[in-house]
């Protein structure tokens, strides 16, 4: 069964081969959008596109995409626009956690890698997708940040810095689009711990015991559990739809009450 909350819309989702990206893609398609799935893992993106198209024919397209390369952004945005007939939604979802290192231990290599994937890719996406988003008549940019962009934690300096920058950069893009009179909105989404591979370092620290790691992570969350990918996907669906047509420059916390404390 499909809905119609984003019927007729077209979305480019980065980091779409798994985790949050996969959940977002499936949900947007269920609600009527066509999706361009980009990922460094082309086989994973293709597998997801094939699975989606088996249920909803001609609704998903897959592209190999290194989000740190500007030429890749030009190619992928162009291909998505051509294949889907336009672009009305951009979800900058690709990201990495990096190494858990304190400031004194961090390396410039780790810092730059996290900056390139988590922050520079967002800038490149907003830059190169803006023209087709404007042309759509009602564009929406959804940048996936993190609660770690609003609240710091030891050992996560590089990650904290990039996610905080995505938060404020999103507001800048939102204000620029509004000032220019373009009907393009930009908002950021800030999840806490979600059951995706980005939690693998925490599971490793718990000796490979996933349930134990999840339990430890949930202790500081008022709802006493970590999130599911669909918890984030539902928020993205709202921001991608016309239901949020008067919402721009905002941040949405998907954190089980963590930052309310």
C-alpha positions as a printed Julia matrix, in Angstrom:
261×3 Matrix{Float64}:
  0.0    0.0     0.0
  1.32   3.45   -0.9
  0.48   6.91    0.35
  0.61  10.3    -1.32
  2.37  12.66    1.08
  5.18  13.27   -1.43
  3.43  12.11   -4.6
  5.08  13.48   -7.74
  8.21  14.61   -5.93
 11.76  13.51   -6.73
 14.48  13.03   -4.13
 18.26  12.57   -4.12
 19.46  10.77   -1.0
 23.18  10.41   -0.32
 24.54   7.5     1.7
 21.43   5.61    0.64
 22.75   2.05    0.5
 22.01   1.26    4.14
 21.08   2.52    7.58
 19.15   5.77    7.68
 19.42   6.32    3.93
 17.74   3.05    3.15
 14.9    3.75    5.59
 14.37   7.23    4.13
 14.34   5.91    0.57
 11.78   3.22    1.28
  9.52   5.62    3.16
  9.63   8.36    0.52
  8.81   5.83   -2.2
  5.93   4.42   -0.15
  4.54   7.95   -0.02
  4.83   8.54   -3.77
  8.27  10.03   -4.46
 10.83   8.79   -6.96
 14.28   8.47   -5.43
 17.87   8.75   -6.65
 20.03   6.59   -4.39
 23.67   7.66   -4.26
 26.43   5.92   -2.37
 30.11   5.06   -2.56
 28.83   1.48   -2.36
 27.28   1.19   -5.82
 26.36  -2.48   -5.37
 24.46  -1.64   -2.19
 22.63   1.25   -3.86
 21.74  -0.94   -6.84
 20.47  -3.72   -4.61
 18.19  -1.29   -2.79
 16.95   0.23   -6.06
 16.16  -3.23   -7.43
 14.29  -4.17   -4.25
 12.26  -0.97   -4.35
 11.51  -1.28   -8.07
 10.32  -4.86   -7.58
  7.5   -3.45   -5.45
  7.16   0.0    -7.03
  8.38  -0.11  -10.66
 10.51   2.72  -12.04
 10.68   4.59   -8.73
 14.37   4.19   -7.78
 17.69   4.86   -9.48
 21.2    4.1    -8.22
 24.45   6.02   -8.67
 28.01   5.58   -7.47
 28.87   8.75   -5.58
 31.9   10.0    -3.68
 30.29  12.91   -1.84
 33.68  14.53   -1.18
 34.28  15.1    -4.91
 32.72  18.11   -6.61
 32.84  16.49  -10.06
 30.86  13.55   -8.67
 28.19  15.94   -7.38
 27.88  17.58  -10.8
 27.55  14.17  -12.47
 25.09  12.66   -9.98
 22.8   15.68   -9.74
 22.72  15.9   -13.53
 21.95  12.2   -13.9
 19.23  12.31  -11.23
 17.55  15.3   -12.87
 17.66  13.58  -16.26
 16.43  10.2   -15.0
 13.64  11.55  -12.79
 12.68  14.63  -14.78
 13.76  17.07  -12.1
 14.72  17.32   -8.45
 12.57  18.64   -5.61
 14.18  17.07   -2.5
 17.83  16.77   -1.43
 18.68  14.67    1.62
 22.33  15.11    2.62
 22.59  11.93    4.64
 26.08  10.55    3.9
 28.31  10.62    6.95
 30.91   8.82    9.02
 31.65   8.71   12.72
 35.42   8.79   12.48
 37.69   7.51   15.21
 36.9    8.03   18.89
 39.91  10.17   19.83
 40.48  12.88   22.39
 41.85  16.2    21.12
 45.42  15.36   22.17
 45.23  12.03   20.31
 43.39  13.14   17.18
 45.15  13.15   13.84
 44.89  15.64   11.03
 44.08  12.74    8.71
 41.07  11.69   10.79
 39.94  15.31   11.22
 40.08  16.08    7.51
 38.36  12.85    6.5
 35.41  13.49    8.82
 35.21  17.13    7.67
 35.18  16.1     4.01
 32.45  13.47    4.33
 30.22  15.09    6.94
 30.5   18.79    6.16
 32.04  19.53    2.77
 29.63  17.11    1.11
 26.69  19.07    2.52
 28.06  22.3     1.05
 28.62  20.64   -2.32
 25.13  19.14   -2.3
 23.43  22.44   -1.49
 25.53  24.21   -4.12
 24.91  21.86   -7.01
 21.32  20.84   -6.24
 20.05  24.39   -5.72
 19.3   25.14   -9.37
 17.07  22.1    -9.98
 15.47  22.55   -6.55
 14.55  26.12   -7.5
 13.24  24.94  -10.85
 10.95  22.43   -9.11
  8.9   25.27   -7.66
  8.9   23.82   -4.15
 12.29  22.46   -3.1
 13.31  20.99    0.23
 16.81  20.4     1.57
 17.11  18.07    4.57
 20.57  17.93    6.1
 21.2   15.09    8.52
 23.17  16.46   11.45
 23.2   14.85   14.9
 22.51  15.51   18.55
 26.32  15.5    18.65
 26.11  18.8    16.77
 24.21  20.35   19.68
 25.81  18.61   22.67
 29.48  17.64   22.84
 31.04  14.43   24.12
 34.65  13.47   24.89
 36.48  11.74   22.08
 34.13  12.98   19.37
 35.73  16.3    18.52
 35.86  15.87   14.75
 32.33  14.5    14.58
 30.92  17.15   16.96
 32.53  19.93   14.94
 31.14  18.76   11.6
 27.63  18.17   12.87
 27.52  21.55   14.61
 28.67  23.17   11.38
 25.95  21.39    9.39
 23.38  22.76   11.84
 24.39  26.4    11.37
 25.19  26.07    7.66
 21.65  24.8     7.08
 20.24  27.99    8.6
 22.46  30.07    6.31
 21.18  28.23    3.24
 17.59  28.61    4.44
 17.99  32.37    4.88
 19.74  32.8     1.53
 16.96  30.97   -0.31
 14.28  32.98    1.5
 16.04  36.29    0.85
 16.4   35.43   -2.84
 12.7   34.64   -3.08
 13.27  31.01   -4.03
 10.74  28.5    -2.76
 13.47  26.23   -1.38
 13.47  25.33    2.3
 16.4   23.95    4.31
 16.18  22.2     7.68
 18.43  19.98    9.76
 17.64  16.72   11.56
 19.49  15.75   14.73
 19.2   12.09   15.73
 20.65  10.57   18.87
 21.81   6.94   18.86
 19.98   5.06   16.08
 20.32   1.35   15.27
 22.62   1.74   12.26
 26.24   0.77   11.5
 27.46   4.12   12.87
 27.12   2.51   16.31
 29.65  -0.19   15.44
 32.51   1.48   17.4
 30.37   1.44   20.54
 29.5   -2.21   19.97
 33.19  -2.98   19.55
 33.91  -1.22   22.86
 31.31  -3.52   24.45
 33.2   -6.58   23.24
 30.91  -7.12   20.26
 27.81  -7.46   22.46
 25.24  -5.4    20.52
 22.45  -5.7    23.09
 24.77  -4.63   25.9
 26.04  -1.67   23.87
 22.52  -0.52   23.07
 21.51  -0.82   26.71
 24.46   1.3    27.82
 23.75   3.97   25.2
 20.08   4.09   26.23
 20.79   4.79   29.89
 21.18   8.53   29.37
 18.06   8.84   27.2
 14.83   9.68   29.06
 12.8    7.22   26.96
 15.38   4.53   27.89
 15.87   3.18   24.39
 17.78   4.05   21.27
 16.06   4.97   18.03
 15.02   3.04   14.95
 15.86   4.23   11.41
 12.18   4.91   10.71
 12.08   7.38   13.62
 14.36   9.58   11.53
 12.74   8.69    8.21
  9.34   9.94    9.4
 10.85  13.33   10.21
 12.52  13.47    6.78
  9.2   12.59    5.16
  7.5   15.52    6.91
 10.23  17.95    5.87
 10.21  16.66    2.3
  6.45  17.08    2.01
  4.36  20.2     1.51
  3.06  19.7     5.05
  6.17  21.63    6.16
  5.87  24.39    3.54
  6.26  27.13    6.22
  9.17  25.44    7.99
 12.72  26.51    7.13
 15.94  27.12    9.03
 14.79  24.83   11.83
 16.37  21.91   13.6
 14.53  18.73   14.56
 15.79  16.67   17.49
 15.11  12.93   17.3
 16.64  12.18   20.67
 14.18  10.55   23.06
 14.24  13.65   25.26
 18.01  13.73   25.72
 18.47  17.47   25.16
 15.39  18.35   27.22
 17.27  17.45   30.41
